[in-house]
PDB file of C-alpha atoms in Angstrom:
ATOM      1  CA  MET Q 145     140.330 162.612 -36.738  1.00 91.00           C
ATOM      2  CA  LYS Q 146     137.816 165.155 -38.009  1.00 93.00           C
ATOM      3  CA  LYS Q 147     138.718 166.281 -41.505  1.00 93.00           C
ATOM      4  CA  TYR Q 148     139.360 169.981 -42.062  1.00 96.00           C
ATOM      5  CA  THR Q 149     139.720 171.378 -45.572  1.00 93.00           C
ATOM      6  CA  TYR Q 150     140.155 174.819 -47.046  1.00 95.00           C
ATOM      7  CA  THR Q 151     139.676 176.472 -50.410  1.00 95.00           C
ATOM      8  CA  GLU Q 152     141.766 179.588 -49.852  1.00 97.00           C
ATOM      9  CA  LYS Q 153     144.511 181.110 -47.765  1.00 97.00           C
ATOM     10  CA  LYS Q 154     144.352 184.573 -46.243  1.00 98.00           C
ATOM     11  CA  ASP Q 155     146.333 186.534 -43.704  1.00 98.00           C
ATOM     12  CA  THR Q 156     144.787 187.033 -40.279  1.00 98.00           C
ATOM     13  CA  ARG Q 157     145.550 190.771 -40.441  1.00 98.00           C
ATOM     14  CA  SER Q 158     143.045 191.015 -43.306  1.00 98.00           C
ATOM     15  CA  GLY Q 159     140.489 189.416 -41.001  1.00 98.00           C
ATOM     16  CA  PHE Q 160     141.167 192.253 -38.579  1.00 98.00           C
ATOM     17  CA  GLY Q 161     140.608 194.835 -41.308  1.00 98.00           C
ATOM     18  CA  ALA Q 162     137.305 193.246 -42.304  1.00 98.00           C
ATOM     19  CA  GLY Q 163     136.210 192.973 -38.678  1.00 98.00           C
ATOM     20  CA  LEU Q 164     137.128 196.565 -37.916  1.00 98.00           C
ATOM     21  CA  LEU Q 165     134.920 197.770 -40.769  1.00 98.00           C
ATOM     22  CA  GLU Q 166     131.992 195.691 -39.499  1.00 98.00           C
ATOM     23  CA  ALA Q 167     132.506 196.870 -35.927  1.00 98.00           C
ATOM     24  CA  GLY Q 168     132.509 200.449 -37.194  1.00 98.00           C
ATOM     25  CA  LYS Q 169     129.241 199.919 -39.018  1.00 98.00           C
ATOM     26  CA  LYS Q 170     127.644 198.433 -35.906  1.00 98.00           C
ATOM     27  CA  ASN Q 171     128.761 201.092 -33.455  1.00 98.00           C
ATOM     28  CA  PRO Q 172     129.440 204.771 -34.253  1.00 98.00           C
ATOM     29  CA  GLU Q 173     131.660 205.016 -31.162  1.00 98.00           C
ATOM     30  CA  VAL Q 174     134.288 202.746 -32.728  1.00 98.00           C
ATOM     31  CA  VAL Q 175     137.337 204.740 -33.842  1.00 98.00           C
ATOM     32  CA  ALA Q 176     140.726 203.651 -35.179  1.00 98.00           C
ATOM     33  CA  LEU Q 177     144.265 204.909 -34.661  1.00 98.00           C
ATOM     34  CA  CYS Q 178     147.365 203.813 -36.545  1.00 98.00           C
ATOM     35  CA  ALA Q 179     151.116 204.369 -36.190  1.00 97.00           C
ATOM     36  CA  ASP Q 180     151.925 204.863 -39.883  1.00 96.00           C
ATOM     37  CA  LEU Q 181     151.102 201.284 -40.937  1.00 96.00           C
ATOM     38  CA  ILE Q 182     147.657 201.584 -42.519  1.00 97.00           C
ATOM     39  CA  GLY Q 183     148.375 199.093 -45.308  1.00 96.00           C
ATOM     40  CA  SER Q 184     150.027 196.560 -43.042  1.00 96.00           C
ATOM     41  CA  LEU Q 185     147.089 196.669 -40.602  1.00 97.00           C
ATOM     42  CA  LYS Q 186     144.502 196.552 -43.423  1.00 98.00           C
ATOM     43  CA  MET Q 187     142.670 199.630 -42.123  1.00 98.00           C
ATOM     44  CA  ASP Q 188     141.986 201.076 -45.586  1.00 98.00           C
ATOM     45  CA  ALA Q 189     138.331 199.995 -45.806  1.00 98.00           C
ATOM     46  CA  PHE Q 190     137.519 201.487 -42.394  1.00 98.00           C
ATOM     47  CA  ILE Q 191     139.214 204.771 -43.338  1.00 98.00           C
ATOM     48  CA  LYS Q 192     137.334 204.970 -46.638  1.00 98.00           C
ATOM     49  CA  GLU Q 193     133.992 204.384 -44.894  1.00 98.00           C
ATOM     50  CA  PHE Q 194     134.645 206.478 -41.778  1.00 98.00           C
ATOM     51  CA  PRO Q 195     137.415 209.017 -42.485  1.00 98.00           C
ATOM     52  CA  GLU Q 196     136.314 211.256 -39.605  1.00 98.00           C
ATOM     53  CA  ARG Q 197     136.740 208.347 -37.169  1.00 98.00           C
ATOM     54  CA  PHE Q 198     140.360 207.594 -38.070  1.00 98.00           C
ATOM     55  CA  PHE Q 199     143.490 209.168 -36.574  1.00 98.00           C
ATOM     56  CA  GLN Q 200     146.907 208.795 -38.191  1.00 98.00           C
ATOM     57  CA  ILE Q 201     149.349 209.249 -35.312  1.00 98.00           C
ATOM     58  CA  GLY Q 202     152.555 208.544 -37.187  1.00 97.00           C
ATOM     59  CA  ILE Q 203     155.570 206.730 -35.805  1.00 96.00           C
ATOM     60  CA  ALA Q 204     154.693 207.694 -32.242  1.00 97.00           C
ATOM     61  CA  GLU Q 205     153.300 204.558 -30.672  1.00 98.00           C
ATOM     62  CA  ALA Q 206     153.398 205.783 -27.063  1.00 98.00           C
ATOM     63  CA  ASN Q 207     151.434 208.846 -28.073  1.00 98.00           C
ATOM     64  CA  MET Q 208     148.927 206.629 -29.878  1.00 98.00           C
ATOM     65  CA  ILE Q 209     148.237 204.637 -26.695  1.00 98.00           C
ATOM     66  CA  GLY Q 210     147.844 207.823 -24.668  1.00 98.00           C
ATOM     67  CA  ILE Q 211     145.432 209.339 -27.171  1.00 98.00           C
ATOM     68  CA  ALA Q 212     143.434 206.099 -27.292  1.00 98.00           C
ATOM     69  CA  ALA Q 213     143.132 206.079 -23.506  1.00 98.00           C
ATOM     70  CA  GLY Q 214     141.910 209.672 -23.584  1.00 98.00           C
ATOM     71  CA  LEU Q 215     139.317 208.940 -26.258  1.00 98.00           C
ATOM     72  CA  THR Q 216     137.658 206.367 -24.016  1.00 98.00           C
ATOM     73  CA  ILE Q 217     136.810 209.108 -21.497  1.00 97.00           C
ATOM     74  CA  GLY Q 218     134.433 210.553 -24.069  1.00 95.00           C
ATOM     75  CA  GLY Q 219     132.833 207.183 -24.711  1.00 97.00           C
ATOM     76  CA  LYS Q 220     134.794 206.213 -27.809  1.00 98.00           C
ATOM     77  CA  ILE Q 221     135.970 202.642 -28.432  1.00 98.00           C
ATOM     78  CA  PRO Q 222     139.481 203.054 -29.862  1.00 98.00           C
ATOM     79  CA  PHE Q 223     141.272 200.351 -31.850  1.00 98.00           C
ATOM     80  CA  THR Q 224     145.022 200.963 -32.097  1.00 98.00           C
ATOM     81  CA  GLY Q 225     147.037 199.347 -34.856  1.00 98.00           C
ATOM     82  CA  THR Q 226     150.718 198.638 -35.413  1.00 98.00           C
ATOM     83  CA  PHE Q 227     153.149 195.687 -35.370  1.00 97.00           C
ATOM     84  CA  ALA Q 228     152.991 193.499 -32.257  1.00 97.00           C
ATOM     85  CA  ASN Q 229     156.532 194.487 -31.264  1.00 97.00           C
ATOM     86  CA  PHE Q 230     155.633 198.171 -31.275  1.00 97.00           C
ATOM     87  CA  SER Q 231     152.156 197.525 -29.819  1.00 97.00           C
ATOM     88  CA  THR Q 232     153.598 196.013 -26.651  1.00 98.00           C
ATOM     89  CA  GLY Q 233     157.343 196.165 -26.049  1.00 96.00           C
ATOM     90  CA  ARG Q 234     157.804 199.745 -27.179  1.00 96.00           C
ATOM     91  CA  VAL Q 235     154.831 201.121 -25.243  1.00 98.00           C
ATOM     92  CA  TYR Q 236     154.512 198.849 -22.242  1.00 98.00           C
ATOM     93  CA  ASP Q 237     154.662 201.673 -19.717  1.00 98.00           C
ATOM     94  CA  GLN Q 238     151.859 203.587 -21.444  1.00 98.00           C
ATOM     95  CA  ILE Q 239     149.701 200.455 -21.651  1.00 98.00           C
ATOM     96  CA  ARG Q 240     150.308 199.608 -18.006  1.00 98.00           C
ATOM     97  CA  GLN Q 241     149.680 203.075 -16.617  1.00 97.00           C
ATOM     98  CA  SER Q 242     147.157 204.655 -18.985  1.00 98.00           C
ATOM     99  CA  VAL Q 243     145.170 201.621 -20.130  1.00 98.00           C
ATOM    100  CA  ALA Q 244     145.389 198.626 -17.773  1.00 98.00           C
ATOM    101  CA  TYR Q 245     145.761 200.413 -14.430  1.00 98.00           C
ATOM    102  CA  SER Q 246     143.054 202.885 -15.445  1.00 95.00           C
ATOM    103  CA  ASP Q 247     140.814 200.140 -16.904  1.00 97.00           C
ATOM    104  CA  LYS Q 248     140.355 202.017 -20.161  1.00 98.00           C
ATOM    105  CA  ASN Q 249     138.303 200.476 -22.964  1.00 98.00           C
ATOM    106  CA  VAL Q 250     141.180 200.372 -25.461  1.00 98.00           C
ATOM    107  CA  LYS Q 251     141.570 197.582 -28.046  1.00 98.00           C
ATOM    108  CA  ILE Q 252     145.281 197.072 -28.759  1.00 98.00           C
ATOM    109  CA  CYS Q 253     145.399 195.323 -32.121  1.00 98.00           C
ATOM    110  CA  ALA Q 254     148.753 193.874 -33.114  1.00 98.00           C
ATOM    111  CA  SER Q 255     149.790 192.483 -36.471  1.00 97.00           C
ATOM    112  CA  HIS Q 256     153.016 190.768 -37.573  1.00 97.00           C
ATOM    113  CA  ALA Q 257     153.323 188.829 -34.305  1.00 97.00           C
ATOM    114  CA  GLY Q 258     155.765 185.983 -33.760  1.00 97.00           C
ATOM    115  CA  LEU Q 259     158.342 184.504 -36.122  1.00 96.00           C
ATOM    116  CA  THR Q 260     156.075 184.607 -39.175  1.00 96.00           C
ATOM    117  CA  LEU Q 261     156.776 188.292 -39.625  1.00 93.00           C
ATOM    118  CA  GLY Q 262     159.609 186.678 -41.559  1.00 93.00           C
ATOM    119  CA  GLU Q 263     162.299 188.551 -43.386  1.00 94.00           C
ATOM    120  CA  ASP Q 264     162.165 191.716 -41.245  1.00 92.00           C
ATOM    121  CA  GLY Q 265     164.036 189.748 -38.596  1.00 94.00           C
ATOM    122  CA  ALA Q 266     164.438 189.662 -34.841  1.00 95.00           C
ATOM    123  CA  THR Q 267     164.124 193.409 -34.222  1.00 94.00           C
ATOM    124  CA  HIS Q 268     160.591 193.378 -35.617  1.00 95.00           C
ATOM    125  CA  GLN Q 269     159.500 189.917 -34.478  1.00 96.00           C
ATOM    126  CA  ILE Q 270     158.259 189.599 -30.918  1.00 97.00           C
ATOM    127  CA  LEU Q 271     157.978 186.358 -28.988  1.00 98.00           C
ATOM    128  CA  GLU Q 272     157.336 187.837 -25.553  1.00 98.00           C
ATOM    129  CA  ASP Q 273     154.150 189.845 -26.126  1.00 98.00           C
ATOM    130  CA  ILE Q 274     151.629 187.320 -24.790  1.00 98.00           C
ATOM    131  CA  GLY Q 275     153.553 187.165 -21.530  1.00 98.00           C
ATOM    132  CA  LEU Q 276     153.812 190.930 -21.281  1.00 98.00           C
ATOM    133  CA  MET Q 277     150.121 191.463 -21.847  1.00 98.00           C
ATOM    134  CA  LYS Q 278     148.645 188.572 -19.866  1.00 98.00           C
ATOM    135  CA  MET Q 279     150.454 189.763 -16.734  1.00 98.00           C
ATOM    136  CA  LEU Q 280     148.556 193.062 -16.765  1.00 98.00           C
ATOM    137  CA  PRO Q 281     145.545 192.915 -14.427  1.00 98.00           C
ATOM    138  CA  GLY Q 282     142.254 193.148 -16.287  1.00 97.00           C
ATOM    139  CA  MET Q 283     143.795 192.691 -19.744  1.00 98.00           C
ATOM    140  CA  THR Q 284     142.047 190.245 -22.088  1.00 98.00           C
ATOM    141  CA  VAL Q 285     144.501 188.476 -24.422  1.00 98.00           C
ATOM    142  CA  ILE Q 286     143.337 186.924 -27.713  1.00 98.00           C
ATOM    143  CA  ASN Q 287     145.385 185.133 -30.391  1.00 98.00           C
ATOM    144  CA  THR Q 288     143.336 184.020 -33.400  1.00 98.00           C
ATOM    145  CA  CYS Q 289     143.917 181.121 -35.804  1.00 98.00           C
ATOM    146  CA  ASP Q 290     142.631 182.215 -39.229  1.00 98.00           C
ATOM    147  CA  TYR Q 291     140.968 185.007 -41.225  1.00 98.00           C
ATOM    148  CA  ASN Q 292     137.404 184.191 -40.195  1.00 98.00           C
ATOM    149  CA  GLN Q 293     138.179 183.856 -36.510  1.00 98.00           C
ATOM    150  CA  THR Q 294     140.134 187.125 -36.511  1.00 98.00           C
ATOM    151  CA  LYS Q 295     137.243 188.948 -38.157  1.00 98.00           C
ATOM    152  CA  ALA Q 296     134.790 187.527 -35.626  1.00 98.00           C
ATOM    153  CA  ALA Q 297     137.089 188.353 -32.692  1.00 98.00           C
ATOM    154  CA  THR Q 298     137.507 191.950 -33.848  1.00 98.00           C
ATOM    155  CA  ILE Q 299     133.750 192.421 -33.918  1.00 98.00           C
ATOM    156  CA  ALA Q 300     133.391 190.737 -30.510  1.00 98.00           C
ATOM    157  CA  ILE Q 301     135.969 192.856 -28.698  1.00 98.00           C
ATOM    158  CA  ALA Q 302     134.168 196.034 -29.774  1.00 98.00           C
ATOM    159  CA  GLU Q 303     131.220 194.786 -27.722  1.00 97.00           C
ATOM    160  CA  HIS Q 304     133.382 193.810 -24.733  1.00 98.00           C
ATOM    161  CA  HIS Q 305     134.078 196.492 -22.146  1.00 97.00           C
ATOM    162  CA  GLY Q 306     137.673 196.619 -20.967  1.00 98.00           C
ATOM    163  CA  PRO Q 307     141.213 196.581 -22.342  1.00 98.00           C
ATOM    164  CA  VAL Q 308     141.989 193.896 -24.921  1.00 98.00           C
ATOM    165  CA  TYR Q 309     145.143 192.728 -26.663  1.00 98.00           C
ATOM    166  CA  LEU Q 310     144.302 191.142 -30.038  1.00 98.00           C
ATOM    167  CA  ARG Q 311     147.258 189.369 -31.688  1.00 98.00           C
ATOM    168  CA  PHE Q 312     147.356 188.302 -35.344  1.00 98.00           C
ATOM    169  CA  GLY Q 313     149.830 187.828 -38.181  1.00 96.00           C
ATOM    170  CA  ARG Q 314     151.264 188.548 -41.580  1.00 95.00           C
ATOM    171  CA  PRO Q 315     151.432 185.303 -43.625  1.00 96.00           C
ATOM    172  CA  VAL Q 316     148.611 183.782 -45.633  1.00 97.00           C
ATOM    173  CA  ILE Q 317     147.364 180.610 -43.937  1.00 97.00           C
ATOM    174  CA  PRO Q 318     144.437 178.223 -44.521  1.00 98.00           C
ATOM    175  CA  VAL Q 319     140.958 179.593 -43.816  1.00 98.00           C
ATOM    176  CA  PHE Q 320     139.226 176.685 -42.119  1.00 97.00           C
ATOM    177  CA  THR Q 321     136.821 178.069 -39.515  1.00 97.00           C
ATOM    178  CA  ASP Q 322     133.166 179.013 -40.018  1.00 96.00           C
ATOM    179  CA  PRO Q 323     132.709 182.408 -41.714  1.00 96.00           C
ATOM    180  CA  ASP Q 324     129.527 182.978 -39.684  1.00 94.00           C
ATOM    181  CA  GLN Q 325     130.956 181.923 -36.326  1.00 95.00           C
ATOM    182  CA  LYS Q 326     130.080 183.644 -33.072  1.00 93.00           C
ATOM    183  CA  PHE Q 327     133.281 184.456 -31.215  1.00 97.00           C
ATOM    184  CA  GLU Q 328     133.032 183.908 -27.472  1.00 98.00           C
ATOM    185  CA  ILE Q 329     135.784 185.539 -25.427  1.00 98.00           C
ATOM    186  CA  GLY Q 330     137.236 183.042 -22.960  1.00 98.00           C
ATOM    187  CA  LYS Q 331     135.549 180.011 -24.550  1.00 98.00           C
ATOM    188  CA  ALA Q 332     137.810 177.346 -26.088  1.00 98.00           C
ATOM    189  CA  TRP Q 333     136.930 175.755 -29.428  1.00 97.00           C
ATOM    190  CA  MET Q 334     137.034 171.967 -29.610  1.00 98.00           C
ATOM    191  CA  VAL Q 335     138.711 171.238 -32.943  1.00 98.00           C
ATOM    192  CA  ASN Q 336     138.734 167.458 -32.588  1.00 98.00           C
ATOM    193  CA  GLU Q 337     137.630 165.114 -29.825  1.00 98.00           C
ATOM    194  CA  GLY Q 338     140.093 162.374 -28.896  1.00 98.00           C
ATOM    195  CA  THR Q 339     141.115 160.089 -26.067  1.00 98.00           C
ATOM    196  CA  ASP Q 340     144.903 159.611 -26.108  1.00 98.00           C
ATOM    197  CA  VAL Q 341     146.560 163.029 -25.859  1.00 98.00           C
ATOM    198  CA  THR Q 342     145.370 166.637 -25.552  1.00 98.00           C
ATOM    199  CA  ILE Q 343     146.922 169.113 -27.981  1.00 98.00           C
ATOM    200  CA  ILE Q 344     146.251 172.725 -27.027  1.00 98.00           C
ATOM    201  CA  ALA Q 345     147.163 175.265 -29.708  1.00 98.00           C
ATOM    202  CA  THR Q 346     146.762 178.964 -30.358  1.00 98.00           C
ATOM    203  CA  GLY Q 347     147.123 181.277 -33.363  1.00 98.00           C
ATOM    204  CA  HIS Q 348     148.938 179.977 -36.442  1.00 97.00           C
ATOM    205  CA  MET Q 349     149.760 176.776 -34.544  1.00 98.00           C
ATOM    206  CA  VAL Q 350     146.143 175.560 -34.659  1.00 98.00           C
ATOM    207  CA  TRP Q 351     146.460 174.523 -38.300  1.00 98.00           C
ATOM    208  CA  LYS Q 352     149.826 172.900 -37.518  1.00 98.00           C
ATOM    209  CA  ALA Q 353     148.075 170.948 -34.753  1.00 98.00           C
ATOM    210  CA  ILE Q 354     145.399 169.784 -37.197  1.00 98.00           C
ATOM    211  CA  GLU Q 355     148.100 168.570 -39.591  1.00 98.00           C
ATOM    212  CA  ALA Q 356     149.807 166.768 -36.711  1.00 98.00           C
ATOM    213  CA  GLY Q 357     146.524 165.238 -35.571  1.00 98.00           C
ATOM    214  CA  GLU Q 358     145.924 163.721 -38.994  1.00 98.00           C
ATOM    215  CA  LYS Q 359     149.381 162.123 -39.018  1.00 98.00           C
ATOM    216  CA  LEU Q 360     149.011 160.917 -35.432  1.00 98.00           C
ATOM    217  CA  ALA Q 361     145.727 159.254 -36.415  1.00 98.00           C
ATOM    218  CA  GLU Q 362     147.618 157.312 -39.077  1.00 97.00           C
ATOM    219  CA  LEU Q 363     149.897 156.092 -36.280  1.00 97.00           C
ATOM    220  CA  GLY Q 364     146.912 154.972 -34.218  1.00 98.00           C
ATOM    221  CA  ILE Q 365     147.022 157.929 -31.803  1.00 98.00           C
ATOM    222  CA  ASP Q 366     143.715 159.659 -31.149  1.00 98.00           C
ATOM    223  CA  ALA Q 367     144.478 163.320 -30.422  1.00 98.00           C
ATOM    224  CA  GLU Q 368     142.071 165.762 -28.838  1.00 98.00           C
ATOM    225  CA  ILE Q 369     142.804 169.205 -30.298  1.00 98.00           C
ATOM    226  CA  ILE Q 370     141.660 172.417 -28.610  1.00 98.00           C
ATOM    227  CA  ASN Q 371     141.978 175.934 -29.988  1.00 98.00           C
ATOM    228  CA  ILE Q 372     142.664 178.315 -27.123  1.00 98.00           C
ATOM    229  CA  HIS Q 373     142.119 181.617 -28.898  1.00 98.00           C
ATOM    230  CA  THR Q 374     141.638 183.471 -25.595  1.00 98.00           C
ATOM    231  CA  ILE Q 375     144.748 183.060 -23.478  1.00 98.00           C
ATOM    232  CA  LYS Q 376     143.341 185.315 -20.786  1.00 98.00           C
ATOM    233  CA  PRO Q 377     140.800 184.603 -19.402  1.00 98.00           C
ATOM    234  CA  LEU Q 378     141.770 180.974 -19.914  1.00 98.00           C
ATOM    235  CA  ASP Q 379     139.037 178.381 -20.416  1.00 98.00           C
ATOM    236  CA  GLU Q 380     140.162 176.283 -17.461  1.00 98.00           C
ATOM    237  CA  GLU Q 381     137.067 174.088 -17.501  1.00 98.00           C
ATOM    238  CA  ALA Q 382     137.665 172.929 -21.086  1.00 98.00           C
ATOM    239  CA  ILE Q 383     141.335 172.193 -20.441  1.00 98.00           C
ATOM    240  CA  LEU Q 384     140.745 170.244 -17.242  1.00 98.00           C
ATOM    241  CA  LYS Q 385     137.904 168.250 -18.786  1.00 98.00           C
ATOM    242  CA  SER Q 386     140.114 167.213 -21.677  1.00 98.00           C
ATOM    243  CA  VAL Q 387     143.205 166.394 -19.638  1.00 98.00           C
ATOM    244  CA  LYS Q 388     141.205 164.312 -17.155  1.00 98.00           C
ATOM    245  CA  LYS Q 389     140.269 162.154 -20.140  1.00 98.00           C
ATOM    246  CA  THR Q 390     143.658 161.915 -21.886  1.00 98.00           C
ATOM    247  CA  GLY Q 391     146.123 162.172 -19.002  1.00 98.00           C
ATOM    248  CA  CYS Q 392     148.742 164.111 -20.982  1.00 98.00           C
ATOM    249  CA  VAL Q 393     149.021 167.382 -22.881  1.00 98.00           C
ATOM    250  CA  VAL Q 394     151.033 169.224 -25.528  1.00 98.00           C
ATOM    251  CA  THR Q 395     150.823 173.027 -25.802  1.00 98.00           C
ATOM    252  CA  CYS Q 396     151.673 174.770 -29.085  1.00 98.00           C
ATOM    253  CA  GLU Q 397     152.333 178.454 -29.654  1.00 98.00           C
ATOM    254  CA  GLU Q 398     154.312 180.852 -31.845  1.00 98.00           C
ATOM    255  CA  HIS Q 399     155.841 182.493 -28.790  1.00 98.00           C
ATOM    256  CA  ASN Q 400     158.659 182.045 -26.313  1.00 98.00           C
ATOM    257  CA  LYS Q 401     158.098 178.990 -24.114  1.00 97.00           C
ATOM    258  CA  TYR Q 402     158.413 181.356 -21.156  1.00 97.00           C
ATOM    259  CA  GLY Q 403     155.341 183.420 -20.370  1.00 96.00           C
ATOM    260  CA  GLY Q 404     152.937 182.185 -23.008  1.00 97.00           C
ATOM    261  CA  LEU Q 405     150.023 179.802 -23.342  1.00 98.00           C
ATOM    262  CA  GLY Q 406     152.047 176.800 -22.227  1.00 98.00           C
ATOM    263  CA  GLU Q 407     152.909 178.384 -18.915  1.00 98.00           C
ATOM    264  CA  SER Q 408     149.277 179.343 -18.311  1.00 98.00           C
ATOM    265  CA  VAL Q 409     148.251 175.726 -18.883  1.00 98.00           C
ATOM    266  CA  ALA Q 410     151.096 174.472 -16.675  1.00 98.00           C
ATOM    267  CA  ARG Q 411     150.027 176.796 -13.855  1.00 98.00           C
ATOM    268  CA  LEU Q 412     146.486 175.491 -14.060  1.00 98.00           C
ATOM    269  CA  LEU Q 413     147.516 171.844 -14.133  1.00 98.00           C
ATOM    270  CA  SER Q 414     150.088 172.171 -11.352  1.00 98.00           C
ATOM    271  CA  THR Q 415     147.428 173.472  -8.987  1.00 97.00           C
ATOM    272  CA  GLU Q 416     144.412 171.455 -10.119  1.00 98.00           C
ATOM    273  CA  LEU Q 417     145.547 168.321 -11.962  1.00 98.00           C
ATOM    274  CA  PRO Q 418     149.310 167.565 -12.174  1.00 98.00           C
ATOM    275  CA  THR Q 419     149.818 166.099 -15.655  1.00 98.00           C
ATOM    276  CA  PRO Q 420     152.754 165.346 -18.003  1.00 98.00           C
ATOM    277  CA  GLN Q 421     153.109 168.266 -20.421  1.00 98.00           C
ATOM    278  CA  GLU Q 422     155.327 169.018 -23.409  1.00 98.00           C
ATOM    279  CA  PHE Q 423     155.856 172.481 -24.875  1.00 98.00           C
ATOM    280  CA  VAL Q 424     156.039 173.281 -28.596  1.00 98.00           C
ATOM    281  CA  ALA Q 425     157.294 176.862 -28.531  1.00 98.00           C
ATOM    282  CA  VAL Q 426     160.414 178.906 -29.199  1.00 98.00           C
ATOM    283  CA  ASN Q 427     163.163 177.821 -26.803  1.00 97.00           C
ATOM    284  CA  ASP Q 428     164.137 181.101 -25.122  1.00 97.00           C
ATOM    285  CA  SER Q 429     165.511 182.693 -28.278  1.00 97.00           C
ATOM    286  CA  PHE Q 430     165.142 185.710 -30.494  1.00 97.00           C
ATOM    287  CA  GLY Q 431     164.218 185.084 -34.113  1.00 96.00           C
ATOM    288  CA  GLU Q 432     166.087 185.947 -37.306  1.00 97.00           C
ATOM    289  CA  SER Q 433     165.422 186.748 -40.954  1.00 97.00           C
ATOM    290  CA  GLY Q 434     163.890 184.101 -43.194  1.00 97.00           C
ATOM    291  CA  THR Q 435     160.634 183.033 -44.769  1.00 96.00           C
ATOM    292  CA  PRO Q 436     157.832 182.157 -42.346  1.00 95.00           C
ATOM    293  CA  ASP Q 437     158.044 178.455 -43.217  1.00 95.00           C
ATOM    294  CA  GLN Q 438     161.828 178.382 -42.817  1.00 97.00           C
ATOM    295  CA  LEU Q 439     161.624 180.027 -39.423  1.00 97.00           C
ATOM    296  CA  MET Q 440     158.779 177.870 -38.135  1.00 97.00           C
ATOM    297  CA  THR Q 441     160.764 174.762 -39.043  1.00 97.00           C
ATOM    298  CA  LYS Q 442     164.095 175.988 -37.674  1.00 97.00           C
ATOM    299  CA  TYR Q 443     162.597 177.058 -34.345  1.00 98.00           C
ATOM    300  CA  GLY Q 444     160.612 173.858 -33.864  1.00 98.00           C
ATOM    301  CA  LEU Q 445     157.111 175.071 -34.651  1.00 98.00           C
ATOM    302  CA  ASP Q 446     155.849 172.692 -37.309  1.00 96.00           C
ATOM    303  CA  SER Q 447     153.613 169.637 -37.319  1.00 98.00           C
ATOM    304  CA  ALA Q 448     156.581 167.262 -37.016  1.00 98.00           C
ATOM    305  CA  ASN Q 449     157.521 168.872 -33.707  1.00 98.00           C
ATOM    306  CA  ILE Q 450     153.958 168.471 -32.425  1.00 98.00           C
ATOM    307  CA  ILE Q 451     153.968 164.787 -33.384  1.00 98.00           C
ATOM    308  CA  GLU Q 452     157.296 164.276 -31.616  1.00 98.00           C
ATOM    309  CA  ALA Q 453     156.045 166.076 -28.500  1.00 98.00           C
ATOM    310  CA  ALA Q 454     152.849 163.995 -28.477  1.00 98.00           C
ATOM    311  CA  GLN Q 455     154.781 160.746 -28.706  1.00 98.00           C
ATOM    312  CA  LYS Q 456     157.132 161.867 -25.933  1.00 98.00           C
ATOM    313  CA  VAL Q 457     154.362 162.907 -23.537  1.00 98.00           C
ATOM    314  CA  LEU Q 458     152.476 159.656 -24.180  1.00 98.00           C
ATOM    315  CA  LYS Q 459     155.545 157.733 -23.062  1.00 98.00           C
ATOM    316  CA  ARG Q 460     155.892 159.923 -19.989  1.00 97.00           C
ATOM    317  CA  ALA Q 461     152.246 159.172 -19.171  1.00 97.00           C
ATOM    318  CA  GLY Q 462     152.893 155.438 -19.525  1.00 96.00           C
ATOM    319  CA  LYS Q 463     150.530 155.067 -22.459  1.00 92.00           C
TER     320      LYS Q 463
END
């Protein structure tokens, strides 16, 4: 198992803020809109540098999406910012009609996704957003794993033409990816090569998968770990290549087991390479209030659950 270490922890939303500033410096057409959550979305540095390119919409998320769609007609590249729940569930009609159907170059940037929003509870947590967004034709869906990858993804989507949903989070987590990385939309990142079981993870679950991989190695199980940061378009080639080698797979996501990464992988495998698969995801439930760590453990999203799923799928595969 390849050893990953870190010297600091940062929230992925801060990676978005840093990336937005860099994207703004690179391209004068980049503009930002926020629904009264500047601090939470870490947009302060962009606003200080480019005050004339920022629009405070207030608590009017549907209006924010409509304005962003309109700005693209004049050649602007709008980045919208609010919580993932309000970025998707509250404004799904506006995204579908004004952004996706119209193929507008809007970047929907969503913080506080999943259970790790924490104490704000189920009304603010969303576990259905990946499913909502990946079903929209033409929508690119990205879920990053740490500060550096989020920063790189933010810069990359400014250069990509078309609607994008960028999902990130609130808690501080290990920073373990390359600070100078080039983010390739739709290209999986091989975290660790292995031969016994494929573990496919996204977002905050990538570090959990690394922790699980280290413990599995102690048990004599050689896990191949893949970071699928782009859920749509899915890197089908990387997944199939890995699963052909290992013969079994575990998918890991901070999302409902319905509609997320796991289902995308299952669809691919059912049509191309039927393979035993186990899902580490929330089991068709809303969240609740609690610390991020408490919630991840209670809802089955920690390294112990990944280890258990790996052992189960290995047995199913007869290994």
